[in-house]
Amino acid sequence: MYTLAFDLDDTLYDRAQPLKKAFQGFIQDNRIDFWKFHETFQINGEIAFVKEKNQIWTLEQSHIFRIKETLQQLGLEINEEQAIVFQKTYEQYQQAIVVYPLITEILDFLIEKEVLSIIITNGPKVHQRNKIKNLGLETYFTPEKIFVSGEEGIAKPDKGIFQLAEERFQLDKATTWYIGDSYPNDIIGAREAGWNSIWFNPRNEKREDNIATSTVSSTPELFDLIKRMFE
């Protein structure tokens, strides 16, 4: 049986869009470039995620840290109350997220070809499952087909979370593919688990040591690759 496992954030939808809207409504200093903000926010988000995962911080503390620390590094100070307001605004925009173009067509195609599709994602349980609901993906992924690091206590790139999927669905490594945008979490994680991988790389990041089985830069490219695999 063939299986395609998907990352969620920045693979099935663009995580930057709700963040950009929150940024534009909250940050009045036009000296701060959004993409520099985005890059710094993601780095601090990873730090906060590890602290929250290890139960060093609460989820709220991790949210306060990532925005306060990001803006401090970019030369702007805010207090905890302002950080909470930013987080709530960000969460409101997250309710209106949409999948990338062609994602539903890809998922419909996989159903037609009887290919098992699952999601393996890092993040808190409630947030990740809410995103899946808001994206309308519950039609394609029943609860048992969704693996969230915050539920399982294991996060990518740890191969343990991939092994949980193997055990639940009796997967064959040779016919299992993982699709994700994060090279360290998704591609290296899949490699450690012995899976094939497709690096979804819309920013055309360069890596001389690219170990992905295949690399694509857009959802049309991804769909073309998947159709070649199964037609």
JSON list of C-alpha atoms in Angstrom, two decimals:
[
{"chain": "A", "resi": 1, "resn": "MET", "atom": "CA", "xyz": [0.00, 0.00, 0.00]},
{"chain": "A", "resi": 2, "resn": "TYR", "atom": "CA", "xyz": [1.28, 3.44, -0.93]},
{"chain": "A", "resi": 3, "resn": "THR", "atom": "CA", "xyz": [1.11, 6.21, 1.66]},
{"chain": "A", "resi": 4, "resn": "LEU", "atom": "CA", "xyz": [1.63, 9.97, 1.36]},
{"chain": "A", "resi": 5, "resn": "ALA", "atom": "CA", "xyz": [2.14, 11.78, 4.65]},
{"chain": "A", "resi": 6, "resn": "PHE", "atom": "CA", "xyz": [1.91, 15.56, 4.71]},
{"chain": "A", "resi": 7, "resn": "ASP", "atom": "CA", "xyz": [3.32, 18.24, 6.95]},
{"chain": "A", "resi": 8, "resn": "LEU", "atom": "CA", "xyz": [0.72, 20.94, 7.74]},
{"chain": "A", "resi": 9, "resn": "ASP", "atom": "CA", "xyz": [2.23, 24.40, 8.24]},
{"chain": "A", "resi": 10, "resn": "ASP", "atom": "CA", "xyz": [3.69, 25.92, 5.03]},
{"chain": "A", "resi": 11, "resn": "THR", "atom": "CA", "xyz": [3.03, 22.68, 3.15]},
{"chain": "A", "resi": 12, "resn": "LEU", "atom": "CA", "xyz": [-0.77, 22.47, 2.94]},
{"chain": "A", "resi": 13, "resn": "TYR", "atom": "CA", "xyz": [-1.30, 26.21, 3.52]},
{"chain": "A", "resi": 14, "resn": "ASP", "atom": "CA", "xyz": [0.73, 29.41, 3.77]},
{"chain": "A", "resi": 15, "resn": "ARG", "atom": "CA", "xyz": [1.38, 30.08, 7.44]},
{"chain": "A", "resi": 16, "resn": "ALA", "atom": "CA", "xyz": [2.67, 33.59, 6.63]},
{"chain": "A", "resi": 17, "resn": "GLN", "atom": "CA", "xyz": [-0.70, 35.02, 5.57]},
{"chain": "A", "resi": 18, "resn": "PRO", "atom": "CA", "xyz": [-2.44, 35.32, 8.99]},
{"chain": "A", "resi": 19, "resn": "LEU", "atom": "CA", "xyz": [0.87, 36.43, 10.52]},
{"chain": "A", "resi": 20, "resn": "LYS", "atom": "CA", "xyz": [1.25, 39.14, 7.87]},
{"chain": "A", "resi": 21, "resn": "LYS", "atom": "CA", "xyz": [-2.26, 40.46, 8.55]},
{"chain": "A", "resi": 22, "resn": "ALA", "atom": "CA", "xyz": [-1.61, 40.55, 12.30]},
{"chain": "A", "resi": 23, "resn": "PHE", "atom": "CA", "xyz": [1.73, 42.27, 11.69]},
{"chain": "A", "resi": 24, "resn": "GLN", "atom": "CA", "xyz": [0.21, 44.93, 9.43]},
{"chain": "A", "resi": 25, "resn": "GLY", "atom": "CA", "xyz": [-2.49, 45.75, 11.97]},
{"chain": "A", "resi": 26, "resn": "PHE", "atom": "CA", "xyz": [-0.17, 45.77, 14.98]},
{"chain": "A", "resi": 27, "resn": "ILE", "atom": "CA", "xyz": [3.23, 47.11, 13.86]},
{"chain": "A", "resi": 28, "resn": "GLN", "atom": "CA", "xyz": [3.12, 50.77, 12.88]},
{"chain": "A", "resi": 29, "resn": "ASP", "atom": "CA", "xyz": [6.89, 51.14, 12.50]},
{"chain": "A", "resi": 30, "resn": "ASN", "atom": "CA", "xyz": [7.51, 50.85, 8.74]},
{"chain": "A", "resi": 31, "resn": "ARG", "atom": "CA", "xyz": [11.23, 50.42, 9.34]},
{"chain": "A", "resi": 32, "resn": "ILE", "atom": "CA", "xyz": [10.50, 46.80, 10.25]},
{"chain": "A", "resi": 33, "resn": "ASP", "atom": "CA", "xyz": [10.34, 44.61, 7.15]},
{"chain": "A", "resi": 34, "resn": "PHE", "atom": "CA", "xyz": [7.72, 41.87, 7.34]},
{"chain": "A", "resi": 35, "resn": "TRP", "atom": "CA", "xyz": [9.92, 39.12, 5.92]},
{"chain": "A", "resi": 36, "resn": "LYS", "atom": "CA", "xyz": [12.69, 39.92, 8.40]},
{"chain": "A", "resi": 37, "resn": "PHE", "atom": "CA", "xyz": [10.02, 39.88, 11.11]},
{"chain": "A", "resi": 38, "resn": "HIS", "atom": "CA", "xyz": [8.69, 36.56, 9.75]},
{"chain": "A", "resi": 39, "resn": "GLU", "atom": "CA", "xyz": [12.14, 34.94, 9.76]},
{"chain": "A", "resi": 40, "resn": "THR", "atom": "CA", "xyz": [12.90, 36.10, 13.31]},
{"chain": "A", "resi": 41, "resn": "PHE", "atom": "CA", "xyz": [9.43, 35.12, 14.53]},
{"chain": "A", "resi": 42, "resn": "GLN", "atom": "CA", "xyz": [9.87, 31.58, 13.17]},
{"chain": "A", "resi": 43, "resn": "ILE", "atom": "CA", "xyz": [13.26, 31.19, 14.87]},
{"chain": "A", "resi": 44, "resn": "ASN", "atom": "CA", "xyz": [11.86, 32.37, 18.20]},
{"chain": "A", "resi": 45, "resn": "GLY", "atom": "CA", "xyz": [8.77, 30.24, 17.63]},
{"chain": "A", "resi": 46, "resn": "GLU", "atom": "CA", "xyz": [10.97, 27.14, 17.44]},
{"chain": "A", "resi": 47, "resn": "ILE", "atom": "CA", "xyz": [12.66, 28.10, 20.72]},
{"chain": "A", "resi": 48, "resn": "ALA", "atom": "CA", "xyz": [9.27, 28.67, 22.34]},
{"chain": "A", "resi": 49, "resn": "PHE", "atom": "CA", "xyz": [7.91, 25.40, 20.93]},
{"chain": "A", "resi": 50, "resn": "VAL", "atom": "CA", "xyz": [10.72, 23.39, 22.56]},
{"chain": "A", "resi": 51, "resn": "LYS", "atom": "CA", "xyz": [10.19, 25.14, 25.91]},
{"chain": "A", "resi": 52, "resn": "GLU", "atom": "CA", "xyz": [6.43, 24.50, 25.79]},
{"chain": "A", "resi": 53, "resn": "LYS", "atom": "CA", "xyz": [6.89, 20.91, 24.62]},
{"chain": "A", "resi": 54, "resn": "ASN", "atom": "CA", "xyz": [9.22, 20.23, 27.54]},
{"chain": "A", "resi": 55, "resn": "GLN", "atom": "CA", "xyz": [6.69, 21.83, 29.93]},
{"chain": "A", "resi": 56, "resn": "ILE", "atom": "CA", "xyz": [9.14, 24.57, 30.93]},
{"chain": "A", "resi": 57, "resn": "TRP", "atom": "CA", "xyz": [6.69, 27.25, 29.75]},
{"chain": "A", "resi": 58, "resn": "THR", "atom": "CA", "xyz": [2.92, 27.34, 29.39]},
{"chain": "A", "resi": 59, "resn": "LEU", "atom": "CA", "xyz": [1.51, 27.84, 25.90]},
{"chain": "A", "resi": 60, "resn": "GLU", "atom": "CA", "xyz": [0.72, 31.48, 26.75]},
{"chain": "A", "resi": 61, "resn": "GLN", "atom": "CA", "xyz": [4.27, 32.08, 27.98]},
{"chain": "A", "resi": 62, "resn": "SER", "atom": "CA", "xyz": [5.65, 30.64, 24.73]},
{"chain": "A", "resi": 63, "resn": "HIS", "atom": "CA", "xyz": [3.39, 32.97, 22.71]},
{"chain": "A", "resi": 64, "resn": "ILE", "atom": "CA", "xyz": [4.44, 36.01, 24.74]},
{"chain": "A", "resi": 65, "resn": "PHE", "atom": "CA", "xyz": [8.11, 35.13, 24.33]},
{"chain": "A", "resi": 66, "resn": "ARG", "atom": "CA", "xyz": [8.09, 34.68, 20.56]},
{"chain": "A", "resi": 67, "resn": "ILE", "atom": "CA", "xyz": [6.51, 38.07, 19.77]},
{"chain": "A", "resi": 68, "resn": "LYS", "atom": "CA", "xyz": [8.28, 40.07, 22.51]},
{"chain": "A", "resi": 69, "resn": "GLU", "atom": "CA", "xyz": [11.67, 38.57, 21.70]},
{"chain": "A", "resi": 70, "resn": "THR", "atom": "CA", "xyz": [11.16, 39.01, 17.95]},
{"chain": "A", "resi": 71, "resn": "LEU", "atom": "CA", "xyz": [10.30, 42.69, 18.24]},
{"chain": "A", "resi": 72, "resn": "GLN", "atom": "CA", "xyz": [13.06, 43.32, 20.77]},
{"chain": "A", "resi": 73, "resn": "GLN", "atom": "CA", "xyz": [15.58, 41.87, 18.32]},
{"chain": "A", "resi": 74, "resn": "LEU", "atom": "CA", "xyz": [14.19, 44.21, 15.67]},
{"chain": "A", "resi": 75, "resn": "GLY", "atom": "CA", "xyz": [14.41, 47.26, 17.95]},
{"chain": "A", "resi": 76, "resn": "LEU", "atom": "CA", "xyz": [10.85, 47.54, 19.26]},
{"chain": "A", "resi": 77, "resn": "GLU", "atom": "CA", "xyz": [9.78, 46.95, 22.88]},
{"chain": "A", "resi": 78, "resn": "ILE", "atom": "CA", "xyz": [6.29, 45.78, 23.88]},
{"chain": "A", "resi": 79, "resn": "ASN", "atom": "CA", "xyz": [4.86, 44.60, 27.19]},
{"chain": "A", "resi": 80, "resn": "GLU", "atom": "CA", "xyz": [3.16, 41.30, 28.01]},
{"chain": "A", "resi": 81, "resn": "GLU", "atom": "CA", "xyz": [-0.34, 42.72, 27.61]},
{"chain": "A", "resi": 82, "resn": "GLN", "atom": "CA", "xyz": [0.49, 43.93, 24.09]},
{"chain": "A", "resi": 83, "resn": "ALA", "atom": "CA", "xyz": [2.01, 40.53, 23.30]},
{"chain": "A", "resi": 84, "resn": "ILE", "atom": "CA", "xyz": [-1.24, 38.83, 24.33]},
{"chain": "A", "resi": 85, "resn": "VAL", "atom": "CA", "xyz": [-3.25, 41.24, 22.15]},
{"chain": "A", "resi": 86, "resn": "PHE", "atom": "CA", "xyz": [-1.00, 40.40, 19.19]},
{"chain": "A", "resi": 87, "resn": "GLN", "atom": "CA", "xyz": [-1.48, 36.68, 19.79]},
{"chain": "A", "resi": 88, "resn": "LYS", "atom": "CA", "xyz": [-5.26, 37.01, 19.94]},
{"chain": "A", "resi": 89, "resn": "THR", "atom": "CA", "xyz": [-5.26, 39.03, 16.70]},
{"chain": "A", "resi": 90, "resn": "TYR", "atom": "CA", "xyz": [-3.05, 36.42, 15.06]},
{"chain": "A", "resi": 91, "resn": "GLU", "atom": "CA", "xyz": [-5.40, 33.64, 16.20]},
{"chain": "A", "resi": 92, "resn": "GLN", "atom": "CA", "xyz": [-8.40, 35.50, 14.74]},
{"chain": "A", "resi": 93, "resn": "TYR", "atom": "CA", "xyz": [-6.75, 35.66, 11.33]},
{"chain": "A", "resi": 94, "resn": "GLN", "atom": "CA", "xyz": [-5.85, 31.98, 11.61]},
{"chain": "A", "resi": 95, "resn": "GLN", "atom": "CA", "xyz": [-9.58, 31.20, 11.55]},
{"chain": "A", "resi": 96, "resn": "ALA", "atom": "CA", "xyz": [-9.69, 32.40, 7.92]},
{"chain": "A", "resi": 97, "resn": "ILE", "atom": "CA", "xyz": [-6.79, 30.38, 6.50]},
{"chain": "A", "resi": 98, "resn": "VAL", "atom": "CA", "xyz": [-7.17, 28.53, 3.19]},
{"chain": "A", "resi": 99, "resn": "VAL", "atom": "CA", "xyz": [-5.19, 25.69, 1.63]},
{"chain": "A", "resi": 100, "resn": "TYR", "atom": "CA", "xyz": [-2.70, 26.30, -1.16]},
{"chain": "A", "resi": 101, "resn": "PRO", "atom": "CA", "xyz": [-4.06, 26.05, -4.72]},
{"chain": "A", "resi": 102, "resn": "LEU", "atom": "CA", "xyz": [-4.45, 22.44, -5.97]},
{"chain": "A", "resi": 103, "resn": "ILE", "atom": "CA", "xyz": [-4.20, 20.85, -2.51]},
{"chain": "A", "resi": 104, "resn": "THR", "atom": "CA", "xyz": [-7.81, 19.61, -2.57]},
{"chain": "A", "resi": 105, "resn": "GLU", "atom": "CA", "xyz": [-7.32, 18.36, -6.13]},
{"chain": "A", "resi": 106, "resn": "ILE", "atom": "CA", "xyz": [-4.23, 16.44, -5.01]},
{"chain": "A", "resi": 107, "resn": "LEU", "atom": "CA", "xyz": [-6.11, 14.90, -2.09]},
{"chain": "A", "resi": 108, "resn": "ASP", "atom": "CA", "xyz": [-9.08, 13.98, -4.32]},
{"chain": "A", "resi": 109, "resn": "PHE", "atom": "CA", "xyz": [-6.65, 12.34, -6.76]},
{"chain": "A", "resi": 110, "resn": "LEU", "atom": "CA", "xyz": [-5.08, 10.28, -3.95]},
{"chain": "A", "resi": 111, "resn": "ILE", "atom": "CA", "xyz": [-8.52, 9.07, -2.85]},
{"chain": "A", "resi": 112, "resn": "GLU", "atom": "CA", "xyz": [-9.28, 8.07, -6.45]},
{"chain": "A", "resi": 113, "resn": "LYS", "atom": "CA", "xyz": [-6.01, 6.12, -6.59]},
{"chain": "A", "resi": 114, "resn": "GLU", "atom": "CA", "xyz": [-6.66, 4.55, -3.16]},
{"chain": "A", "resi": 115, "resn": "VAL", "atom": "CA", "xyz": [-3.49, 6.03, -1.69]},
{"chain": "A", "resi": 116, "resn": "LEU", "atom": "CA", "xyz": [-3.52, 6.45, 2.10]},
{"chain": "A", "resi": 117, "resn": "SER", "atom": "CA", "xyz": [-3.03, 10.12, 3.11]},
{"chain": "A", "resi": 118, "resn": "ILE", "atom": "CA", "xyz": [-2.09, 11.21, 6.64]},
{"chain": "A", "resi": 119, "resn": "ILE", "atom": "CA", "xyz": [-0.78, 14.33, 8.39]},
{"chain": "A", "resi": 120, "resn": "ILE", "atom": "CA", "xyz": [2.23, 14.48, 10.73]},
{"chain": "A", "resi": 121, "resn": "THR", "atom": "CA", "xyz": [2.68, 17.95, 12.23]},
{"chain": "A", "resi": 122, "resn": "ASN", "atom": "CA", "xyz": [4.57, 19.65, 15.02]},
{"chain": "A", "resi": 123, "resn": "GLY", "atom": "CA", "xyz": [2.65, 21.92, 17.34]},
{"chain": "A", "resi": 124, "resn": "PRO", "atom": "CA", "xyz": [0.13, 22.06, 20.20]},
{"chain": "A", "resi": 125, "resn": "LYS", "atom": "CA", "xyz": [-2.82, 19.67, 19.93]},
{"chain": "A", "resi": 126, "resn": "VAL", "atom": "CA", "xyz": [-5.66, 22.19, 19.94]},
{"chain": "A", "resi": 127, "resn": "HIS", "atom": "CA", "xyz": [-3.99, 24.69, 17.60]},
{"chain": "A", "resi": 128, "resn": "GLN", "atom": "CA", "xyz": [-3.03, 22.15, 14.97]},
{"chain": "A", "resi": 129, "resn": "ARG", "atom": "CA", "xyz": [-6.38, 20.37, 14.97]},
{"chain": "A", "resi": 130, "resn": "ASN", "atom": "CA", "xyz": [-8.18, 23.73, 14.78]},
{"chain": "A", "resi": 131, "resn": "LYS", "atom": "CA", "xyz": [-6.10, 24.66, 11.74]},
{"chain": "A", "resi": 132, "resn": "ILE", "atom": "CA", "xyz": [-7.06, 21.39, 10.04]},
{"chain": "A", "resi": 133, "resn": "LYS", "atom": "CA", "xyz": [-10.71, 22.12, 10.78]},
{"chain": "A", "resi": 134, "resn": "ASN", "atom": "CA", "xyz": [-10.48, 25.74, 9.55]},
{"chain": "A", "resi": 135, "resn": "LEU", "atom": "CA", "xyz": [-8.79, 24.59, 6.35]},
{"chain": "A", "resi": 136, "resn": "GLY", "atom": "CA", "xyz": [-11.65, 22.18, 5.64]},
{"chain": "A", "resi": 137, "resn": "LEU", "atom": "CA", "xyz": [-9.28, 19.21, 5.71]},
{"chain": "A", "resi": 138, "resn": "GLU", "atom": "CA", "xyz": [-11.35, 17.05, 8.09]},
{"chain": "A", "resi": 139, "resn": "THR", "atom": "CA", "xyz": [-13.09, 15.75, 4.94]},
{"chain": "A", "resi": 140, "resn": "TYR", "atom": "CA", "xyz": [-9.81, 14.11, 3.93]},
{"chain": "A", "resi": 141, "resn": "PHE", "atom": "CA", "xyz": [-8.15, 13.32, 7.26]},
{"chain": "A", "resi": 142, "resn": "THR", "atom": "CA", "xyz": [-10.11, 11.53, 9.96]},
{"chain": "A", "resi": 143, "resn": "PRO", "atom": "CA", "xyz": [-8.77, 12.06, 13.52]},
{"chain": "A", "resi": 144, "resn": "GLU", "atom": "CA", "xyz": [-6.72, 8.85, 13.56]},
{"chain": "A", "resi": 145, "resn": "LYS", "atom": "CA", "xyz": [-4.93, 9.96, 10.36]},
{"chain": "A", "resi": 146, "resn": "ILE", "atom": "CA", "xyz": [-3.56, 13.07, 12.08]},
{"chain": "A", "resi": 147, "resn": "PHE", "atom": "CA", "xyz": [-0.42, 12.88, 14.23]},
{"chain": "A", "resi": 148, "resn": "VAL", "atom": "CA", "xyz": [0.27, 16.01, 16.30]},
{"chain": "A", "resi": 149, "resn": "SER", "atom": "CA", "xyz": [3.50, 16.27, 18.26]},
{"chain": "A", "resi": 150, "resn": "GLY", "atom": "CA", "xyz": [1.69, 17.97, 21.16]},
{"chain": "A", "resi": 151, "resn": "GLU", "atom": "CA", "xyz": [-0.54, 14.90, 21.53]},
{"chain": "A", "resi": 152, "resn": "GLU", "atom": "CA", "xyz": [2.11, 12.27, 21.05]},
{"chain": "A", "resi": 153, "resn": "GLY", "atom": "CA", "xyz": [4.92, 13.82, 23.09]},
{"chain": "A", "resi": 154, "resn": "ILE", "atom": "CA", "xyz": [7.32, 13.36, 20.16]},
{"chain": "A", "resi": 155, "resn": "ALA", "atom": "CA", "xyz": [8.20, 16.03, 17.59]},
{"chain": "A", "resi": 156, "resn": "LYS", "atom": "CA", "xyz": [9.83, 15.90, 14.17]},
{"chain": "A", "resi": 157, "resn": "PRO", "atom": "CA", "xyz": [12.63, 15.32, 13.32]},
{"chain": "A", "resi": 158, "resn": "ASP", "atom": "CA", "xyz": [12.52, 12.56, 15.97]},
{"chain": "A", "resi": 159, "resn": "LYS", "atom": "CA", "xyz": [11.82, 9.40, 13.97]},
{"chain": "A", "resi": 160, "resn": "GLY", "atom": "CA", "xyz": [9.55, 8.21, 16.78]},
{"chain": "A", "resi": 161, "resn": "ILE", "atom": "CA", "xyz": [6.59, 10.19, 15.47]},
{"chain": "A", "resi": 162, "resn": "PHE", "atom": "CA", "xyz": [7.03, 8.59, 12.04]},
{"chain": "A", "resi": 163, "resn": "GLN", "atom": "CA", "xyz": [7.21, 5.18, 13.67]},
{"chain": "A", "resi": 164, "resn": "LEU", "atom": "CA", "xyz": [3.88, 5.81, 15.41]},
{"chain": "A", "resi": 165, "resn": "ALA", "atom": "CA", "xyz": [2.30, 6.20, 11.97]},
{"chain": "A", "resi": 166, "resn": "GLU", "atom": "CA", "xyz": [4.04, 3.04, 10.75]},
{"chain": "A", "resi": 167, "resn": "GLU", "atom": "CA", "xyz": [2.65, 1.05, 13.68]},
{"chain": "A", "resi": 168, "resn": "ARG", "atom": "CA", "xyz": [-0.89, 2.43, 13.42]},
{"chain": "A", "resi": 169, "resn": "PHE", "atom": "CA", "xyz": [-1.26, 1.79, 9.69]},
{"chain": "A", "resi": 170, "resn": "GLN", "atom": "CA", "xyz": [1.26, -1.02, 9.15]},
{"chain": "A", "resi": 171, "resn": "LEU", "atom": "CA", "xyz": [3.16, 1.12, 6.65]},
{"chain": "A", "resi": 172, "resn": "ASP", "atom": "CA", "xyz": [5.81, -0.17, 4.29]},
{"chain": "A", "resi": 173, "resn": "LYS", "atom": "CA", "xyz": [8.79, 2.23, 4.38]},
{"chain": "A", "resi": 174, "resn": "ALA", "atom": "CA", "xyz": [9.56, 1.55, 0.72]},
{"chain": "A", "resi": 175, "resn": "THR", "atom": "CA", "xyz": [6.15, 2.83, -0.40]},
{"chain": "A", "resi": 176, "resn": "THR", "atom": "CA", "xyz": [5.75, 5.65, 2.14]},
{"chain": "A", "resi": 177, "resn": "TRP", "atom": "CA", "xyz": [6.51, 9.27, 1.24]},
{"chain": "A", "resi": 178, "resn": "TYR", "atom": "CA", "xyz": [6.67, 12.35, 3.47]},
{"chain": "A", "resi": 179, "resn": "ILE", "atom": "CA", "xyz": [5.98, 15.80, 2.01]},
{"chain": "A", "resi": 180, "resn": "GLY", "atom": "CA", "xyz": [7.14, 18.88, 3.91]},
{"chain": "A", "resi": 181, "resn": "ASP", "atom": "CA", "xyz": [8.72, 22.32, 3.65]},
{"chain": "A", "resi": 182, "resn": "SER", "atom": "CA", "xyz": [11.15, 22.15, 6.59]},
{"chain": "A", "resi": 183, "resn": "TYR", "atom": "CA", "xyz": [14.41, 20.54, 5.51]},
{"chain": "A", "resi": 184, "resn": "PRO", "atom": "CA", "xyz": [15.66, 19.78, 9.06]},
{"chain": "A", "resi": 185, "resn": "ASN", "atom": "CA", "xyz": [12.31, 18.64, 10.48]},
{"chain": "A", "resi": 186, "resn": "ASP", "atom": "CA", "xyz": [10.65, 16.99, 7.49]},
{"chain": "A", "resi": 187, "resn": "ILE", "atom": "CA", "xyz": [13.33, 15.79, 5.10]},
{"chain": "A", "resi": 188, "resn": "ILE", "atom": "CA", "xyz": [15.95, 14.76, 7.64]},
{"chain": "A", "resi": 189, "resn": "GLY", "atom": "CA", "xyz": [13.23, 13.34, 9.90]},
{"chain": "A", "resi": 190, "resn": "ALA", "atom": "CA", "xyz": [11.81, 11.22, 7.07]},
{"chain": "A", "resi": 191, "resn": "ARG", "atom": "CA", "xyz": [15.30, 10.06, 6.10]},
{"chain": "A", "resi": 192, "resn": "GLU", "atom": "CA", "xyz": [16.02, 8.99, 9.70]},
{"chain": "A", "resi": 193, "resn": "ALA", "atom": "CA", "xyz": [12.76, 7.01, 9.65]},
{"chain": "A", "resi": 194, "resn": "GLY", "atom": "CA", "xyz": [13.75, 5.31, 6.38]},
{"chain": "A", "resi": 195, "resn": "TRP", "atom": "CA", "xyz": [10.96, 6.97, 4.37]},
{"chain": "A", "resi": 196, "resn": "ASN", "atom": "CA", "xyz": [11.03, 8.55, 0.93]},
{"chain": "A", "resi": 197, "resn": "SER", "atom": "CA", "xyz": [10.58, 12.33, 0.95]},
{"chain": "A", "resi": 198, "resn": "ILE", "atom": "CA", "xyz": [9.41, 15.22, -1.20]},
{"chain": "A", "resi": 199, "resn": "TRP", "atom": "CA", "xyz": [10.83, 18.58, -0.23]},
{"chain": "A", "resi": 200, "resn": "PHE", "atom": "CA", "xyz": [8.21, 21.29, -0.85]},
{"chain": "A", "resi": 201, "resn": "ASN", "atom": "CA", "xyz": [10.56, 24.23, -1.38]},
{"chain": "A", "resi": 202, "resn": "PRO", "atom": "CA", "xyz": [8.66, 27.27, -2.77]},
{"chain": "A", "resi": 203, "resn": "ARG", "atom": "CA", "xyz": [11.43, 29.65, -1.70]},
{"chain": "A", "resi": 204, "resn": "ASN", "atom": "CA", "xyz": [14.00, 27.70, -3.71]},
{"chain": "A", "resi": 205, "resn": "GLU", "atom": "CA", "xyz": [16.30, 27.25, -0.74]},
{"chain": "A", "resi": 206, "resn": "LYS", "atom": "CA", "xyz": [19.68, 25.95, -1.88]},
{"chain": "A", "resi": 207, "resn": "ARG", "atom": "CA", "xyz": [21.25, 22.86, -0.29]},
{"chain": "A", "resi": 208, "resn": "GLU", "atom": "CA", "xyz": [24.27, 21.15, -1.76]},
{"chain": "A", "resi": 209, "resn": "ASP", "atom": "CA", "xyz": [23.61, 18.09, 0.41]},
{"chain": "A", "resi": 210, "resn": "ASN", "atom": "CA", "xyz": [19.93, 17.71, -0.53]},
{"chain": "A", "resi": 211, "resn": "ILE", "atom": "CA", "xyz": [18.90, 14.20, 0.55]},
{"chain": "A", "resi": 212, "resn": "ALA", "atom": "CA", "xyz": [15.23, 14.50, -0.45]},
{"chain": "A", "resi": 213, "resn": "THR", "atom": "CA", "xyz": [14.01, 11.82, -2.84]},
{"chain": "A", "resi": 214, "resn": "SER", "atom": "CA", "xyz": [12.40, 14.60, -4.90]},
{"chain": "A", "resi": 215, "resn": "THR", "atom": "CA", "xyz": [12.14, 18.40, -4.65]},
{"chain": "A", "resi": 216, "resn": "VAL", "atom": "CA", "xyz": [9.34, 20.65, -5.93]},
{"chain": "A", "resi": 217, "resn": "SER", "atom": "CA", "xyz": [8.85, 24.41, -5.71]},
{"chain": "A", "resi": 218, "resn": "SER", "atom": "CA", "xyz": [5.08, 24.74, -6.17]},
{"chain": "A", "resi": 219, "resn": "THR", "atom": "CA", "xyz": [1.82, 22.84, -5.79]},
{"chain": "A", "resi": 220, "resn": "PRO", "atom": "CA", "xyz": [1.46, 22.42, -9.62]},
{"chain": "A", "resi": 221, "resn": "GLU", "atom": "CA", "xyz": [4.91, 20.75, -9.60]},
{"chain": "A", "resi": 222, "resn": "LEU", "atom": "CA", "xyz": [3.87, 18.62, -6.64]},
{"chain": "A", "resi": 223, "resn": "PHE", "atom": "CA", "xyz": [0.66, 17.53, -8.39]},
{"chain": "A", "resi": 224, "resn": "ASP", "atom": "CA", "xyz": [2.56, 16.67, -11.57]},
{"chain": "A", "resi": 225, "resn": "LEU", "atom": "CA", "xyz": [5.01, 14.56, -9.58]},
{"chain": "A", "resi": 226, "resn": "ILE", "atom": "CA", "xyz": [2.24, 12.73, -7.72]},
{"chain": "A", "resi": 227, "resn": "LYS", "atom": "CA", "xyz": [0.36, 12.03, -10.95]},
{"chain": "A", "resi": 228, "resn": "ARG", "atom": "CA", "xyz": [3.53, 10.55, -12.49]},
{"chain": "A", "resi": 229, "resn": "MET", "atom": "CA", "xyz": [3.94, 8.37, -9.40]},
{"chain": "A", "resi": 230, "resn": "PHE", "atom": "CA", "xyz": [0.45, 6.87, -9.55]},
{"chain": "A", "resi": 231, "resn": "GLU", "atom": "CA", "xyz": [-0.75, 7.02, -13.16]}
]
